[in-house]
Amino acid sequence: MSVVRRHHVRQAGTGGTAMVFAHSFGCDQNMWRFVAPAFEDRYRTVLFDHIGAGGSDLAAYDAGKYASLDGYADDVVALCRDLAVTGGVFVGHSVSAMIGVLAAKKAPELFESLVLVCPSPRYLDDDGYVGGFSASQIEELLDFLDTNHMGWSQAMAPAIMGNADRPELGEELTNSFCRTDPNIARRFARTTFLADNRADLAGVKARCLVIQSSEDVIAPQEVGEYVHRNLANSEFVLLDATGHCPNLSAPEETIAAIAGFLRGPRGG
């Protein structure tokens, strides 16, 4: 199976520069449906599913390869090379923000710009670093997922989404989590929440935008500010939007932040 079919790639737009959208844990490319179309008049938009998610080829899932975010980053590099992406824009949400950083370091020619939506290089607190979670909280979260995938999804998705006054958003994320293969979800959660990619922020050549939501229980503001400080060529935007998924809860504000960044120097 071709890499394009393996990742259920969908392309749109007429622009020459590629704009690649990568989804987060427990989700698929559908999470970009309110954002990606806004850029089709200027870019060739590329949406795909990580292996193990959405319409991807589940038979291609390799537990060893995907025990590290490097495995997902290798996929991004292979996919973009197959699609002849050069000097493009990568838009990654949550864990895919760090996947994009890793891919950009492996193949700097692929992306001129990185848009990192609610990124976190490390979810665990450390000396002098606020990640948002203690070690015991992470283990409790992972143990809950290991023993009760459906219960975990129903409890965590609304908290991650925020916006309690709009329960349909939490319900959509819950359903997305529940559709994910439980074994793959457990492994991807450990890969995500136990990763430490702080050192990988150094040496990124691409121009970067860090988009931070308000009141994000997964990636608090201190984390977004840390990412911004440690990327040499980056801008930081704090949204009025709350919750960890502004691509769903506040697409217009998210689009405006991305568009403003891309109008800047060397923004395509």
Tab-separated table of C-alpha atoms in Angstrom:
chain	number	residue	atom	x	y	z
A	1	MET	CA	0.000	0.000	0.000
A	2	SER	CA	1.288	3.482	-0.873
A	3	VAL	CA	2.197	5.877	1.922
A	4	VAL	CA	-0.648	8.141	0.793
A	5	ARG	CA	-3.256	5.400	1.098
A	6	ARG	CA	-1.712	4.122	4.315
A	7	HIS	CA	-2.322	7.501	5.955
A	8	HIS	CA	-5.709	8.167	4.302
A	9	VAL	CA	-4.371	11.408	2.796
A	10	ARG	CA	-6.773	14.025	1.498
A	11	GLN	CA	-5.575	17.056	-0.452
A	12	ALA	CA	-7.386	20.210	-1.483
A	13	GLY	CA	-6.596	23.733	-2.637
A	14	THR	CA	-4.794	25.164	-5.587
A	15	GLY	CA	-1.729	26.777	-4.053
A	16	GLY	CA	1.763	25.559	-4.799
A	17	THR	CA	2.948	25.590	-1.168
A	18	ALA	CA	1.824	22.639	0.913
A	19	MET	CA	0.146	23.109	4.303
A	20	VAL	CA	0.170	19.853	6.261
A	21	PHE	CA	-2.266	19.384	9.160
A	22	ALA	CA	-1.552	16.773	11.849
A	23	HIS	CA	-4.097	15.697	14.467
A	24	SER	CA	-3.625	14.840	18.135
A	25	PHE	CA	-4.019	11.756	20.325
A	26	GLY	CA	-7.360	9.987	20.049
A	27	CYS	CA	-8.407	12.026	17.019
A	28	ASP	CA	-8.136	12.016	13.243
A	29	GLN	CA	-7.935	14.511	10.379
A	30	ASN	CA	-11.620	15.368	10.829
A	31	MET	CA	-10.571	17.608	13.728
A	32	TRP	CA	-9.259	20.115	11.153
A	33	ARG	CA	-12.481	20.356	9.146
A	34	PHE	CA	-13.247	23.896	10.374
A	35	VAL	CA	-9.706	25.244	9.892
A	36	ALA	CA	-8.080	23.707	6.817
A	37	PRO	CA	-10.631	24.972	4.237
A	38	ALA	CA	-9.792	28.567	5.154
A	39	PHE	CA	-6.353	28.123	3.586
A	40	GLU	CA	-7.294	26.304	0.390
A	41	ASP	CA	-7.233	29.523	-1.652
A	42	ARG	CA	-3.502	30.005	-0.947
A	43	TYR	CA	-2.121	26.572	-0.130
A	44	ARG	CA	-2.289	22.930	-1.110
A	45	THR	CA	-3.774	21.533	2.081
A	46	VAL	CA	-2.784	18.033	3.154
A	47	LEU	CA	-4.751	16.151	5.798
A	48	PHE	CA	-3.797	12.673	6.979
A	49	ASP	CA	-4.317	10.180	9.795
A	50	HIS	CA	-1.489	8.896	11.950
A	51	ILE	CA	-1.121	5.130	11.717
A	52	GLY	CA	-3.616	3.646	14.165
A	53	ALA	CA	-6.079	6.523	13.827
A	54	GLY	CA	-9.069	7.329	11.634
A	55	GLY	CA	-8.935	5.821	8.167
A	56	SER	CA	-5.275	4.811	8.340
A	57	ASP	CA	-4.115	1.265	7.627
A	58	LEU	CA	-4.256	-0.387	11.068
A	59	ALA	CA	-2.226	-3.302	9.721
A	60	ALA	CA	0.719	-0.905	9.385
A	61	TYR	CA	0.794	-0.252	13.141
A	62	ASP	CA	4.074	-1.376	14.714
A	63	ALA	CA	4.208	-1.185	18.515
A	64	GLY	CA	7.992	-0.926	18.518
A	65	LYS	CA	8.168	1.852	15.965
A	66	TYR	CA	5.463	3.925	17.622
A	67	ALA	CA	6.796	3.558	21.165
A	68	SER	CA	8.564	6.847	20.442
A	69	LEU	CA	7.362	10.047	18.775
A	70	ASP	CA	10.271	9.572	16.371
A	71	GLY	CA	8.270	6.812	14.693
A	72	TYR	CA	5.447	9.227	13.952
A	73	ALA	CA	7.918	11.902	12.829
A	74	ASP	CA	9.502	9.431	10.402
A	75	ASP	CA	6.038	8.891	8.924
A	76	VAL	CA	5.568	12.633	8.441
A	77	VAL	CA	8.915	12.875	6.643
A	78	ALA	CA	8.117	9.904	4.395
A	79	LEU	CA	4.644	11.193	3.623
A	80	CYS	CA	5.819	14.706	2.805
A	81	ARG	CA	8.625	13.461	0.598
A	82	ASP	CA	6.154	11.258	-1.258
A	83	LEU	CA	3.948	14.328	-1.795
A	84	ALA	CA	6.938	16.462	-2.909
A	85	VAL	CA	6.549	18.915	-0.020
A	86	THR	CA	9.332	21.512	0.252
A	87	GLY	CA	9.292	24.818	2.100
A	88	GLY	CA	5.818	24.011	3.381
A	89	VAL	CA	3.798	24.809	6.481
A	90	PHE	CA	3.222	22.197	9.184
A	91	VAL	CA	0.272	22.659	11.540
A	92	GLY	CA	0.317	20.252	14.479
A	93	HIS	CA	-2.101	20.018	17.384
A	94	SER	CA	-1.068	18.817	20.845
A	95	VAL	CA	1.309	15.828	20.568
A	96	SER	CA	1.575	16.423	16.811
A	97	ALA	CA	3.224	19.760	17.516
A	98	MET	CA	6.249	17.887	18.853
A	99	ILE	CA	5.983	15.333	16.061
A	100	GLY	CA	6.282	18.271	13.662
A	101	VAL	CA	9.312	19.641	15.502
A	102	LEU	CA	11.021	16.247	15.224
A	103	ALA	CA	10.139	15.934	11.536
A	104	ALA	CA	11.449	19.433	10.825
A	105	LYS	CA	14.773	18.565	12.434
A	106	LYS	CA	15.047	15.290	10.533
A	107	ALA	CA	14.286	16.985	7.193
A	108	PRO	CA	14.644	20.795	7.438
A	109	GLU	CA	13.847	21.266	3.756
A	110	LEU	CA	10.236	20.154	4.247
A	111	PHE	CA	8.903	23.050	6.288
A	112	GLU	CA	9.605	26.743	6.267
A	113	SER	CA	7.033	27.326	9.020
A	114	LEU	CA	5.673	25.358	11.960
A	115	VAL	CA	2.362	26.165	13.637
A	116	LEU	CA	2.224	24.486	17.046
A	117	VAL	CA	-1.276	24.438	18.532
A	118	CYS	CA	-1.332	23.765	22.299
A	119	PRO	CA	2.100	22.078	22.267
A	120	SER	CA	3.851	20.368	25.156
A	121	PRO	CA	7.406	18.987	25.037
A	122	ARG	CA	6.912	17.269	28.418
A	123	TYR	CA	3.713	16.705	30.400
A	124	LEU	CA	5.491	15.760	33.621
A	125	ASP	CA	6.593	18.474	36.017
A	126	ASP	CA	10.351	18.663	36.579
A	127	ASP	CA	12.749	20.822	38.583
A	128	GLY	CA	12.211	24.356	37.277
A	129	TYR	CA	9.698	23.164	34.698
A	130	VAL	CA	5.902	23.180	34.847
A	131	GLY	CA	4.451	20.442	32.664
A	132	GLY	CA	1.040	20.337	34.285
A	133	PHE	CA	1.134	16.831	35.784
A	134	SER	CA	2.928	15.066	38.625
A	135	ALA	CA	4.311	11.578	38.088
A	136	SER	CA	1.520	10.075	40.193
A	137	GLN	CA	-1.136	11.916	38.166
A	138	ILE	CA	0.292	10.607	34.888
A	139	GLU	CA	0.438	7.043	36.207
A	140	GLU	CA	-3.139	7.309	37.487
A	141	LEU	CA	-4.266	8.607	34.096
A	142	LEU	CA	-2.497	5.809	32.225
A	143	ASP	CA	-3.686	3.099	34.638
A	144	PHE	CA	-7.275	4.306	34.221
A	145	LEU	CA	-6.908	4.089	30.439
A	146	ASP	CA	-5.354	0.618	30.695
A	147	THR	CA	-8.250	-0.767	32.718
A	148	ASN	CA	-11.249	1.096	31.284
A	149	HIS	CA	-10.822	2.656	27.845
A	150	MET	CA	-14.482	3.655	27.490
A	151	GLY	CA	-14.717	5.072	31.004
A	152	TRP	CA	-11.474	6.981	30.529
A	153	SER	CA	-12.755	8.459	27.270
A	154	GLN	CA	-16.047	9.537	28.812
A	155	ALA	CA	-14.310	11.123	31.801
A	156	MET	CA	-11.307	12.723	30.109
A	157	ALA	CA	-12.636	14.015	26.789
A	158	PRO	CA	-14.977	16.690	28.244
A	159	ALA	CA	-12.211	17.890	30.588
A	160	ILE	CA	-9.709	18.079	27.744
A	161	MET	CA	-12.149	19.911	25.494
A	162	GLY	CA	-13.292	22.350	28.186
A	163	ASN	CA	-16.180	24.595	27.169
A	164	ALA	CA	-18.643	22.892	29.518
A	165	ASP	CA	-21.361	25.214	28.227
A	166	ARG	CA	-21.046	23.499	24.825
A	167	PRO	CA	-21.384	19.796	25.726
A	168	GLU	CA	-21.601	18.764	22.085
A	169	LEU	CA	-17.867	19.490	21.761
A	170	GLY	CA	-16.960	17.160	24.613
A	171	GLU	CA	-19.296	14.549	23.173
A	172	GLU	CA	-17.545	14.705	19.799
A	173	LEU	CA	-14.149	14.203	21.406
A	174	THR	CA	-15.511	11.377	23.573
A	175	ASN	CA	-16.809	9.602	20.483
A	176	SER	CA	-13.477	10.093	18.738
A	177	PHE	CA	-11.587	8.590	21.683
A	178	CYS	CA	-14.015	5.677	21.862
A	179	ARG	CA	-13.547	4.860	18.174
A	180	THR	CA	-9.794	4.453	18.634
A	181	ASP	CA	-8.499	0.887	18.977
A	182	PRO	CA	-8.017	0.444	22.760
A	183	ASN	CA	-4.622	-1.248	22.451
A	184	ILE	CA	-3.283	1.450	20.155
A	185	ALA	CA	-4.770	4.168	22.377
A	186	ARG	CA	-3.008	2.774	25.445
A	187	ARG	CA	0.339	2.664	23.675
A	188	PHE	CA	-0.024	6.106	22.086
A	189	ALA	CA	-1.002	7.577	25.461
A	190	ARG	CA	2.184	6.260	27.056
A	191	THR	CA	4.264	7.485	24.129
A	192	THR	CA	2.628	10.904	24.457
A	193	PHE	CA	2.475	11.493	28.187
A	194	LEU	CA	5.871	10.010	29.070
A	195	ALA	CA	7.816	11.790	26.310
A	196	ASP	CA	10.402	14.473	27.016
A	197	ASN	CA	11.208	16.496	23.906
A	198	ARG	CA	12.469	19.654	25.568
A	199	ALA	CA	15.972	19.240	24.136
A	200	ASP	CA	14.522	18.896	20.635
A	201	LEU	CA	13.348	22.514	20.639
A	202	ALA	CA	16.944	23.669	20.168
A	203	GLY	CA	18.188	24.025	16.618
A	204	VAL	CA	14.832	24.210	14.860
A	205	LYS	CA	15.420	26.293	11.727
A	206	ALA	CA	11.799	26.852	10.733
A	207	ARG	CA	9.885	29.952	11.699
A	208	CYS	CA	7.411	28.924	14.419
A	209	LEU	CA	4.090	30.029	15.852
A	210	VAL	CA	3.030	28.798	19.285
A	211	ILE	CA	-0.739	29.016	19.767
A	212	GLN	CA	-1.810	28.716	23.398
A	213	SER	CA	-5.367	28.319	24.651
A	214	SER	CA	-6.569	29.786	27.909
A	215	GLU	CA	-7.467	27.367	30.712
A	216	ASP	CA	-5.917	24.323	29.045
A	217	VAL	CA	-5.833	21.371	31.467
A	218	ILE	CA	-3.437	19.399	29.244
A	219	ALA	CA	-0.920	22.098	28.254
A	220	PRO	CA	-1.082	25.071	30.648
A	221	GLN	CA	0.099	28.523	29.653
A	222	GLU	CA	3.502	28.009	31.296
A	223	VAL	CA	4.155	25.178	28.847
A	224	GLY	CA	3.333	27.269	25.784
A	225	GLU	CA	5.543	30.070	27.052
A	226	TYR	CA	8.362	27.557	27.637
A	227	VAL	CA	8.095	26.311	24.050
A	228	HIS	CA	8.157	29.889	22.770
A	229	ARG	CA	11.241	30.783	24.853
A	230	ASN	CA	13.119	27.735	23.650
A	231	LEU	CA	12.405	28.060	19.932
A	232	ALA	CA	14.871	30.533	18.484
A	233	ASN	CA	12.565	31.970	15.829
A	234	SER	CA	9.062	31.868	17.261
A	235	GLU	CA	5.983	33.954	17.946
A	236	PHE	CA	3.438	33.366	20.712
A	237	VAL	CA	-0.314	33.919	20.568
A	238	LEU	CA	-2.552	33.470	23.610
A	239	LEU	CA	-6.098	32.836	22.484
A	240	ASP	CA	-9.224	33.963	24.286
A	241	ALA	CA	-10.493	30.445	23.520
A	242	THR	CA	-10.487	27.966	26.381
A	243	GLY	CA	-9.737	24.249	26.378
A	244	HIS	CA	-7.184	22.090	24.599
A	245	CYS	CA	-8.863	21.931	21.170
A	246	PRO	CA	-9.313	25.441	19.748
A	247	ASN	CA	-9.372	23.948	16.245
A	248	LEU	CA	-12.850	22.692	17.208
A	249	SER	CA	-14.018	25.125	19.874
A	250	ALA	CA	-12.735	28.365	18.321
A	251	PRO	CA	-11.830	27.758	14.670
A	252	GLU	CA	-12.202	31.400	13.585
A	253	GLU	CA	-9.775	32.630	16.260
A	254	THR	CA	-7.382	29.804	15.405
A	255	ILE	CA	-7.576	30.624	11.691
A	256	ALA	CA	-6.931	34.305	12.405
A	257	ALA	CA	-3.819	33.509	14.461
A	258	ILE	CA	-2.403	31.229	11.767
A	259	ALA	CA	-3.230	33.622	8.917
A	260	GLY	CA	-1.624	36.557	10.724
A	261	PHE	CA	1.547	34.549	11.260
A	262	LEU	CA	1.705	33.389	7.661
A	263	ARG	CA	1.417	36.976	6.407
A	264	GLY	CA	4.627	37.783	8.257
A	265	PRO	CA	8.257	37.537	7.062
A	266	ARG	CA	8.921	34.513	4.870
A	267	GLY	CA	5.436	33.259	5.654
A	268	GLY	CA	4.641	31.874	2.245
